Amino acid sequence: MCGIVGYLGKREKKELLLDGLQELEYRGYDSAGIAIIEDDQLNNFKAVGKLANLREKTKDFHSEGFGISIGHTRWATHGKPTELNAHPHLGQYSYVVHNGIIENYQDLKAELQNDGISFLSQTDTETIVHLFEKYNKISSTPFEAFAKTIERLHGAFATLLITEAAPDTIFFAKNGSPMLIGFDADEVYFASSDTPIIGKATQVYYLEDGEYGYAKSGEVKLFDAKGARAIQKQPLATDKAMAQKDGYRFFMEKEIYEQSSVISDTMIGRVRDKEIYFEELDSAFFEGINAIKICACGTSYHAALTSGYLFERLAKIRCDVEIASEFRYKEPLLDPSTLFVTISQSGETADTLEALKMAKRAGLKSLSICNVDNSSIVRESDAVILTRAGIEKGVASTKAFATQAMVLWMLSVYLAQKRQTMSDEAKAIEITAMLQTPKSLLVTEELHGKLHRLSKRYLHGHGFFFIGRDIFYPLALEGALKLKEISYLHAEGYPAGEMKHGPIALADSKLFTIALMPKTVHYDKIKSNVEELSARDATILAISPEPFTLADDFIQTIYASHPMLEFFEMMVVTQILALEIAVRLGNDVDMPRNLAKSVTVE
Ligand code: AGP
């Protein structure tokens, strides 16, 4: 979610910044910008859209000699992708770039506006630069002003600031969002990850939360709440392809592990003070709405199915979920009091986009839940909630699904608030559980190791049934989809109670059943369904907090207090199981055969 680069030294800065940003473009690409101070001369360029536009705009500019520079590629969170909202943000004589979300920006902005400062952008970031210049008037050094500024910020930030008040210095701070410092002789680099500096810097320091400081004349001074700190540099990797995967074997694997942290990005600013907020939705958005229709494809459809249970249960509103390609041709009856919701990771899926256009023609209000800002589905919708998963490279969707499910859960509670269908106590239970989600998504070495060992027993047979009830039924569908996408083995998801109506005829020892057996939802019912399968000799892999004696294999999850916490933990288990089976079969996990990341054809 946004990429940052910075450089202090004698090299040509424009190309260096642009090349660095190119490496980070996967973190966001709705606008980009750079600012350079050289010979006390400040230059700044911004462009909307992909980095290529900024390249074109700066093609006649070159920098020479010693100087300082910062750059940014943006993934919009506050304000539309316009040039004014693009970073670097300008004060009167300083520039700032930032990745993350300043949660108290509205209070800070009001304070600064009271002081007579006008804002050019709708971003939270602009408060940083104005706050810095405010403190610079009353501080003995620009660094003192920067430290005072950082002290006022709440939320997640990785930020770089340059100022004409100290034209040889880059100020930096990190909390929550990633940032590192690269070193080579008297040159200093900053970046959100190490790929932009591989081949340039030789040593690196990965900043910790709460650290801040400045780089000047090739030297870096580092501080935290306790004062000055020594920098423990380490050698920088030289293999770029490996570095992009952060040491994981596949992007999909990296994305599974990332889920625990991106889910916090999904919640930032939205889950706070015991309430759910969606600043992107007008307060009157749900007026006149008495039903919800959701259309999506594939994994996004499974996230939608999950929310079908949540909207009706929590917000007491009717919710129908349809596969977009079916919806398009069924001549559906559409009522303008129905909110039309589309869910899409890419925002470009042709069937989902066409379904949305149909609903709009029928006069329905539309909302998209999407991971790519400015995508076709987002542009076509009346309102959008971004899932903030960051770019997902693995074709088999993982973190996009987790963040979609999270947004939909938050939206159900948000709507319950609006419709007053939930007591304060019940809401507190939901919100407390939401805040525990990052923990449920953690992958332990023990779990991964166990699934790796166990996967060798599941490479043959005549198919898999993933079974579950309630919200664990869509999770079963998703588990089966993940496995078939990357292992090419036959797998089906089924509601557990439906097995006896036909599919159980397939049961024998070569039928692998992955049973999702949460303790918080209908445990006894699913237990009976699994017992029926076991009695017919099916091979059972049970995933449950409760030990299950009839299981051939057993993955024990924790006794969680809320079904969604069990949901997320079991989701991770099914993802890693699929991954380990596919790896054993020698398949290309990130780019499985016959599939594409963005399905823009019917
Ligand atoms: C999931 O792993 C898929 N590769 C696929 O099912 C995907 O979810 C589907 O094509 C919909 O894509 P979208 O979310 O980008 O609309």
PDB file of C-alpha atoms in Angstrom, residues 161-379:
ATOM      1  CA  LEU A 161      10.631  14.553   4.673  1.00  0.00           C
ATOM      2  CA  ILE A 162      12.971  16.989   2.939  1.00  0.00           C
ATOM      3  CA  THR A 163      13.050  20.725   3.531  1.00  0.00           C
ATOM      4  CA  GLU A 164      14.832  23.777   2.195  1.00  0.00           C
ATOM      5  CA  ALA A 165      15.504  24.570   5.869  1.00  0.00           C
ATOM      6  CA  ALA A 166      18.042  21.682   5.846  1.00  0.00           C
ATOM      7  CA  PRO A 167      18.846  21.085   2.149  1.00  0.00           C
ATOM      8  CA  ASP A 168      21.400  18.345   2.837  1.00  0.00           C
ATOM      9  CA  THR A 169      19.228  16.190   5.116  1.00  0.00           C
ATOM     10  CA  ILE A 170      16.511  13.532   4.740  1.00  0.00           C
ATOM     11  CA  PHE A 171      14.320  13.043   7.827  1.00  0.00           C
ATOM     12  CA  PHE A 172      12.685   9.641   8.299  1.00  0.00           C
ATOM     13  CA  ALA A 173      10.329   7.836  10.682  1.00  0.00           C
ATOM     14  CA  LYS A 174       8.701   4.413  10.770  1.00  0.00           C
ATOM     15  CA  ASN A 175       5.788   2.988  12.702  1.00  0.00           C
ATOM     16  CA  GLY A 176       3.689   0.102  11.422  1.00  0.00           C
ATOM     17  CA  SER A 177       4.497   0.509   7.715  1.00  0.00           C
ATOM     18  CA  PRO A 178       7.726  -0.926   6.304  1.00  0.00           C
ATOM     19  CA  MET A 179      10.902   1.059   5.619  1.00  0.00           C
ATOM     20  CA  LEU A 180      14.602   0.301   5.394  1.00  0.00           C
ATOM     21  CA  ILE A 181      17.819   2.235   4.947  1.00  0.00           C
ATOM     22  CA  GLY A 182      20.471   1.150   2.440  1.00  0.00           C
ATOM     23  CA  PHE A 183      24.142   2.155   2.654  1.00  0.00           C
ATOM     24  CA  ASP A 184      26.999   2.283   0.179  1.00  0.00           C
ATOM     25  CA  ALA A 185      30.070   4.416   1.058  1.00  0.00           C
ATOM     26  CA  ASP A 186      28.655   7.918   1.603  1.00  0.00           C
ATOM     27  CA  GLU A 187      25.399   7.250  -0.208  1.00  0.00           C
ATOM     28  CA  VAL A 188      22.166   6.596   1.697  1.00  0.00           C
ATOM     29  CA  TYR A 189      19.012   4.985   0.295  1.00  0.00           C
ATOM     30  CA  PHE A 190      15.496   4.587   1.706  1.00  0.00           C
ATOM     31  CA  ALA A 191      12.817   2.214   0.445  1.00  0.00           C
ATOM     32  CA  SER A 192       9.684   0.323   1.463  1.00  0.00           C
ATOM     33  CA  SER A 193      11.355  -2.988   0.604  1.00  0.00           C
ATOM     34  CA  ASP A 194      14.814  -4.029  -0.503  1.00  0.00           C
ATOM     35  CA  THR A 195      14.247  -4.632  -4.223  1.00  0.00           C
ATOM     36  CA  PRO A 196      14.744  -0.948  -5.231  1.00  0.00           C
ATOM     37  CA  ILE A 197      18.182  -0.835  -3.628  1.00  0.00           C
ATOM     38  CA  ILE A 198      19.542  -4.248  -4.604  1.00  0.00           C
ATOM     39  CA  GLY A 199      22.572  -3.734  -6.834  1.00  0.00           C
ATOM     40  CA  LYS A 200      23.035  -0.196  -5.461  1.00  0.00           C
ATOM     41  CA  ALA A 201      23.434  -0.375  -1.683  1.00  0.00           C
ATOM     42  CA  THR A 202      25.681  -3.007  -0.107  1.00  0.00           C
ATOM     43  CA  GLN A 203      24.347  -2.907   3.437  1.00  0.00           C
ATOM     44  CA  VAL A 204      20.909  -2.475   4.900  1.00  0.00           C
ATOM     45  CA  TYR A 205      19.127  -1.658   8.134  1.00  0.00           C
ATOM     46  CA  TYR A 206      15.453  -2.625   8.512  1.00  0.00           C
ATOM     47  CA  LEU A 207      13.852   0.077  10.651  1.00  0.00           C
ATOM     48  CA  GLU A 208      11.806  -0.980  13.690  1.00  0.00           C
ATOM     49  CA  ASP A 209       8.519   0.580  14.733  1.00  0.00           C
ATOM     50  CA  GLY A 210       9.003   3.788  16.687  1.00  0.00           C
ATOM     51  CA  GLU A 211      12.387   4.602  15.095  1.00  0.00           C
ATOM     52  CA  TYR A 212      13.104   7.925  13.441  1.00  0.00           C
ATOM     53  CA  GLY A 213      16.091  10.085  12.593  1.00  0.00           C
ATOM     54  CA  TYR A 214      17.921  11.805   9.770  1.00  0.00           C
ATOM     55  CA  ALA A 215      20.505  11.168   7.068  1.00  0.00           C
ATOM     56  CA  LYS A 216      23.120  13.849   6.381  1.00  0.00           C
ATOM     57  CA  SER A 217      26.520  13.776   4.640  1.00  0.00           C
ATOM     58  CA  GLY A 218      26.389  10.013   4.206  1.00  0.00           C
ATOM     59  CA  GLU A 219      25.714   9.448   7.905  1.00  0.00           C
ATOM     60  CA  VAL A 220      22.510   8.298   9.525  1.00  0.00           C
ATOM     61  CA  LYS A 221      21.433   9.218  13.067  1.00  0.00           C
ATOM     62  CA  LEU A 222      18.835   6.914  14.567  1.00  0.00           C
ATOM     63  CA  PHE A 223      16.552   7.475  17.573  1.00  0.00           C
ATOM     64  CA  ASP A 224      13.653   5.854  19.365  1.00  0.00           C
ATOM     65  CA  ALA A 225      11.620   6.741  22.456  1.00  0.00           C
ATOM     66  CA  LYS A 226      14.660   6.003  24.659  1.00  0.00           C
ATOM     67  CA  GLY A 227      17.071   8.233  22.724  1.00  0.00           C
ATOM     68  CA  ALA A 228      19.936   7.696  20.257  1.00  0.00           C
ATOM     69  CA  ARG A 229      20.483   4.163  18.959  1.00  0.00           C
ATOM     70  CA  ALA A 230      23.300   2.407  17.154  1.00  0.00           C
ATOM     71  CA  ILE A 231      22.534   1.046  13.685  1.00  0.00           C
ATOM     72  CA  GLN A 232      23.187  -2.674  13.195  1.00  0.00           C
ATOM     73  CA  LYS A 233      23.745  -2.850   9.440  1.00  0.00           C
ATOM     74  CA  GLN A 234      23.602  -6.174   7.653  1.00  0.00           C
ATOM     75  CA  PRO A 235      24.696  -7.257   4.177  1.00  0.00           C
ATOM     76  CA  LEU A 236      22.051  -6.739   1.524  1.00  0.00           C
ATOM     77  CA  ALA A 237      20.816  -9.658  -0.598  1.00  0.00           C
ATOM     78  CA  THR A 238      21.921  -9.584  -4.211  1.00  0.00           C
ATOM     79  CA  ASP A 239      19.190 -11.732  -5.817  1.00  0.00           C
ATOM     80  CA  LYS A 240      16.294  -9.475  -6.772  1.00  0.00           C
ATOM     81  CA  ALA A 241      13.812 -12.187  -7.715  1.00  0.00           C
ATOM     82  CA  MET A 242      14.332 -13.812  -4.342  1.00  0.00           C
ATOM     83  CA  ALA A 243      14.085 -10.486  -2.539  1.00  0.00           C
ATOM     84  CA  GLN A 244      10.696  -9.712  -4.123  1.00  0.00           C
ATOM     85  CA  LYS A 245       9.403 -12.863  -2.517  1.00  0.00           C
ATOM     86  CA  ASP A 246      10.929 -11.841   0.814  1.00  0.00           C
ATOM     87  CA  GLY A 247      12.563 -15.248   1.137  1.00  0.00           C
ATOM     88  CA  TYR A 248       9.389 -17.245   0.436  1.00  0.00           C
ATOM     89  CA  ARG A 249       9.379 -19.864  -2.320  1.00  0.00           C
ATOM     90  CA  PHE A 250       6.296 -18.451  -4.030  1.00  0.00           C
ATOM     91  CA  PHE A 251       4.306 -15.226  -4.065  1.00  0.00           C
ATOM     92  CA  MET A 252       1.280 -17.230  -2.955  1.00  0.00           C
ATOM     93  CA  GLU A 253       3.162 -18.419   0.107  1.00  0.00           C
ATOM     94  CA  LYS A 254       4.294 -14.876   0.898  1.00  0.00           C
ATOM     95  CA  GLU A 255       0.733 -13.647   0.482  1.00  0.00           C
ATOM     96  CA  ILE A 256      -0.611 -16.309   2.858  1.00  0.00           C
ATOM     97  CA  TYR A 257       1.893 -15.208   5.499  1.00  0.00           C
ATOM     98  CA  GLU A 258       1.108 -11.517   4.847  1.00  0.00           C
ATOM     99  CA  GLN A 259      -2.559 -11.951   5.696  1.00  0.00           C
ATOM    100  CA  SER A 260      -2.023 -11.357   9.380  1.00  0.00           C
ATOM    101  CA  SER A 261      -0.623  -7.866   8.703  1.00  0.00           C
ATOM    102  CA  VAL A 262      -2.738  -6.766   5.721  1.00  0.00           C
ATOM    103  CA  ILE A 263      -5.902  -7.498   7.666  1.00  0.00           C
ATOM    104  CA  SER A 264      -4.850  -4.701  10.021  1.00  0.00           C
ATOM    105  CA  ASP A 265      -4.575  -2.363   7.019  1.00  0.00           C
ATOM    106  CA  THR A 266      -8.116  -3.377   6.091  1.00  0.00           C
ATOM    107  CA  MET A 267      -9.315  -2.372   9.561  1.00  0.00           C
ATOM    108  CA  ILE A 268      -7.257   0.792  10.056  1.00  0.00           C
ATOM    109  CA  GLY A 269      -9.508   3.800  10.609  1.00  0.00           C
ATOM    110  CA  ARG A 270     -12.590   1.620  10.157  1.00  0.00           C
ATOM    111  CA  VAL A 271     -12.652  -0.288  13.433  1.00  0.00           C
ATOM    112  CA  ARG A 272     -12.215   2.241  16.219  1.00  0.00           C
ATOM    113  CA  ASP A 273     -13.836   3.492  19.413  1.00  0.00           C
ATOM    114  CA  LYS A 274     -16.103   0.424  19.586  1.00  0.00           C
ATOM    115  CA  GLU A 275     -17.729   1.408  16.285  1.00  0.00           C
ATOM    116  CA  ILE A 276     -17.333   0.613  12.595  1.00  0.00           C
ATOM    117  CA  TYR A 277     -16.664   3.556  10.268  1.00  0.00           C
ATOM    118  CA  PHE A 278     -16.630   3.678   6.485  1.00  0.00           C
ATOM    119  CA  GLU A 279     -15.676   7.244   5.632  1.00  0.00           C
ATOM    120  CA  GLU A 280     -15.964   6.317   1.968  1.00  0.00           C
ATOM    121  CA  LEU A 281     -19.745   5.857   2.371  1.00  0.00           C
ATOM    122  CA  ASP A 282     -22.062   8.829   2.496  1.00  0.00           C
ATOM    123  CA  SER A 283     -24.094   8.796   5.731  1.00  0.00           C
ATOM    124  CA  ALA A 284     -27.286   8.564   3.644  1.00  0.00           C
ATOM    125  CA  PHE A 285     -25.943   5.770   1.444  1.00  0.00           C
ATOM    126  CA  PHE A 286     -28.195   3.056   2.856  1.00  0.00           C
ATOM    127  CA  GLU A 287     -31.341   5.183   2.980  1.00  0.00           C
ATOM    128  CA  GLY A 288     -34.198   3.506   1.118  1.00  0.00           C
ATOM    129  CA  ILE A 289     -32.288   0.201   0.874  1.00  0.00           C
ATOM    130  CA  ASN A 290     -34.100  -2.874   2.178  1.00  0.00           C
ATOM    131  CA  ALA A 291     -32.220  -5.729   0.484  1.00  0.00           C
ATOM    132  CA  ILE A 292     -28.745  -6.544  -0.808  1.00  0.00           C
ATOM    133  CA  LYS A 293     -27.817  -8.453  -3.941  1.00  0.00           C
ATOM    134  CA  ILE A 294     -24.162  -9.464  -4.330  1.00  0.00           C
ATOM    135  CA  CYS A 295     -22.583 -10.598  -7.593  1.00  0.00           C
ATOM    136  CA  ALA A 296     -19.062 -11.918  -7.976  1.00  0.00           C
ATOM    137  CA  CYS A 297     -16.989 -14.757  -9.466  1.00  0.00           C
ATOM    138  CA  GLY A 298     -14.677 -17.433  -8.087  1.00  0.00           C
ATOM    139  CA  THR A 299     -13.036 -16.649  -4.776  1.00  0.00           C
ATOM    140  CA  SER A 300     -14.821 -13.293  -4.548  1.00  0.00           C
ATOM    141  CA  TYR A 301     -18.108 -15.183  -4.887  1.00  0.00           C
ATOM    142  CA  HIS A 302     -17.127 -17.327  -1.914  1.00  0.00           C
ATOM    143  CA  ALA A 303     -16.443 -14.221   0.168  1.00  0.00           C
ATOM    144  CA  ALA A 304     -19.870 -12.957  -0.915  1.00  0.00           C
ATOM    145  CA  LEU A 305     -21.534 -16.213   0.176  1.00  0.00           C
ATOM    146  CA  THR A 306     -19.974 -15.845   3.613  1.00  0.00           C
ATOM    147  CA  SER A 307     -21.448 -12.376   3.976  1.00  0.00           C
ATOM    148  CA  GLY A 308     -24.886 -13.666   2.969  1.00  0.00           C
ATOM    149  CA  TYR A 309     -25.016 -15.284   6.423  1.00  0.00           C
ATOM    150  CA  LEU A 310     -23.630 -12.218   8.171  1.00  0.00           C
ATOM    151  CA  PHE A 311     -25.898  -9.561   6.617  1.00  0.00           C
ATOM    152  CA  GLU A 312     -29.056 -11.487   7.432  1.00  0.00           C
ATOM    153  CA  ARG A 313     -27.908 -12.553  10.901  1.00  0.00           C
ATOM    154  CA  LEU A 314     -26.401  -9.286  12.099  1.00  0.00           C
ATOM    155  CA  ALA A 315     -28.039  -6.513  10.093  1.00  0.00           C
ATOM    156  CA  LYS A 316     -31.374  -8.305   9.538  1.00  0.00           C
ATOM    157  CA  ILE A 317     -31.417  -7.387   5.875  1.00  0.00           C
ATOM    158  CA  ARG A 318     -32.201  -9.799   3.042  1.00  0.00           C
ATOM    159  CA  CYS A 319     -29.099 -10.721   1.112  1.00  0.00           C
ATOM    160  CA  ASP A 320     -28.923 -12.773  -2.107  1.00  0.00           C
ATOM    161  CA  VAL A 321     -25.642 -13.838  -3.623  1.00  0.00           C
ATOM    162  CA  GLU A 322     -25.218 -14.797  -7.277  1.00  0.00           C
ATOM    163  CA  ILE A 323     -22.456 -15.870  -9.595  1.00  0.00           C
ATOM    164  CA  ALA A 324     -22.073 -12.940 -11.982  1.00  0.00           C
ATOM    165  CA  SER A 325     -21.995 -15.046 -15.157  1.00  0.00           C
ATOM    166  CA  GLU A 326     -25.336 -16.667 -14.205  1.00  0.00           C
ATOM    167  CA  PHE A 327     -26.953 -13.448 -13.076  1.00  0.00           C
ATOM    168  CA  ARG A 328     -26.293 -11.747 -16.418  1.00  0.00           C
ATOM    169  CA  TYR A 329     -28.489 -14.060 -18.449  1.00  0.00           C
ATOM    170  CA  LYS A 330     -31.250 -15.044 -16.054  1.00  0.00           C
ATOM    171  CA  GLU A 331     -33.380 -11.963 -16.757  1.00  0.00           C
ATOM    172  CA  PRO A 332     -33.354 -11.067 -13.063  1.00  0.00           C
ATOM    173  CA  LEU A 333     -36.075  -9.022 -11.416  1.00  0.00           C
ATOM    174  CA  LEU A 334     -34.369  -6.008  -9.954  1.00  0.00           C
ATOM    175  CA  ASP A 335     -35.843  -3.592  -7.464  1.00  0.00           C
ATOM    176  CA  PRO A 336     -34.340  -0.117  -6.879  1.00  0.00           C
ATOM    177  CA  SER A 337     -34.624  -0.609  -3.125  1.00  0.00           C
ATOM    178  CA  THR A 338     -31.931  -3.315  -3.456  1.00  0.00           C
ATOM    179  CA  LEU A 339     -28.298  -2.325  -3.056  1.00  0.00           C
ATOM    180  CA  PHE A 340     -26.200  -3.999  -5.749  1.00  0.00           C
ATOM    181  CA  VAL A 341     -22.815  -5.064  -4.422  1.00  0.00           C
ATOM    182  CA  THR A 342     -19.971  -6.374  -6.558  1.00  0.00           C
ATOM    183  CA  ILE A 343     -16.873  -7.986  -5.125  1.00  0.00           C
ATOM    184  CA  SER A 344     -13.693  -8.278  -7.126  1.00  0.00           C
ATOM    185  CA  GLN A 345     -10.005  -8.511  -6.361  1.00  0.00           C
ATOM    186  CA  SER A 346      -8.931  -7.120  -9.738  1.00  0.00           C
ATOM    187  CA  GLY A 347     -11.873  -4.840 -10.438  1.00  0.00           C
ATOM    188  CA  GLU A 348     -11.679  -5.955 -14.071  1.00  0.00           C
ATOM    189  CA  THR A 349     -13.610  -9.253 -14.157  1.00  0.00           C
ATOM    190  CA  ALA A 350     -15.809  -9.020 -17.258  1.00  0.00           C
ATOM    191  CA  ASP A 351     -18.824 -10.939 -15.903  1.00  0.00           C
ATOM    192  CA  THR A 352     -18.910  -8.951 -12.669  1.00  0.00           C
ATOM    193  CA  LEU A 353     -18.500  -5.662 -14.524  1.00  0.00           C
ATOM    194  CA  GLU A 354     -21.336  -6.483 -16.938  1.00  0.00           C
ATOM    195  CA  ALA A 355     -23.607  -7.560 -14.066  1.00  0.00           C
ATOM    196  CA  LEU A 356     -22.912  -4.196 -12.429  1.00  0.00           C
ATOM    197  CA  LYS A 357     -23.781  -2.305 -15.621  1.00  0.00           C
ATOM    198  CA  MET A 358     -27.052  -4.243 -15.866  1.00  0.00           C
ATOM    199  CA  ALA A 359     -27.983  -3.381 -12.294  1.00  0.00           C
ATOM    200  CA  LYS A 360     -27.182   0.270 -12.912  1.00  0.00           C
ATOM    201  CA  ARG A 361     -29.392   0.314 -15.999  1.00  0.00           C
ATOM    202  CA  ALA A 362     -32.183  -1.050 -13.791  1.00  0.00           C
ATOM    203  CA  GLY A 363     -31.684   1.949 -11.469  1.00  0.00           C
ATOM    204  CA  LEU A 364     -30.015   0.156  -8.549  1.00  0.00           C
ATOM    205  CA  LYS A 365     -27.546   1.890  -6.283  1.00  0.00           C
ATOM    206  CA  SER A 366     -24.144   0.161  -6.419  1.00  0.00           C
ATOM    207  CA  LEU A 367     -21.260  -0.525  -4.103  1.00  0.00           C
ATOM    208  CA  SER A 368     -18.051  -2.304  -5.039  1.00  0.00           C
ATOM    209  CA  ILE A 369     -15.666  -4.069  -2.698  1.00  0.00           C
ATOM    210  CA  CYS A 370     -12.405  -4.146  -4.539  1.00  0.00           C
ATOM    211  CA  ASN A 371      -8.647  -4.338  -4.145  1.00  0.00           C
ATOM    212  CA  VAL A 372      -7.683  -2.126  -7.084  1.00  0.00           C
ATOM    213  CA  ASP A 373      -8.587   1.524  -6.919  1.00  0.00           C
ATOM    214  CA  ASN A 374      -9.514   3.161 -10.181  1.00  0.00           C
ATOM    215  CA  SER A 375     -10.273  -0.213 -11.789  1.00  0.00           C
ATOM    216  CA  SER A 376     -13.240  -0.540 -14.162  1.00  0.00           C
ATOM    217  CA  ILE A 377     -15.607  -1.913 -11.491  1.00  0.00           C
ATOM    218  CA  VAL A 378     -14.613   0.839  -9.046  1.00  0.00           C
ATOM    219  CA  ARG A 379     -15.132   3.551 -11.651  1.00  0.00           C
TER     220      ARG A 379
END
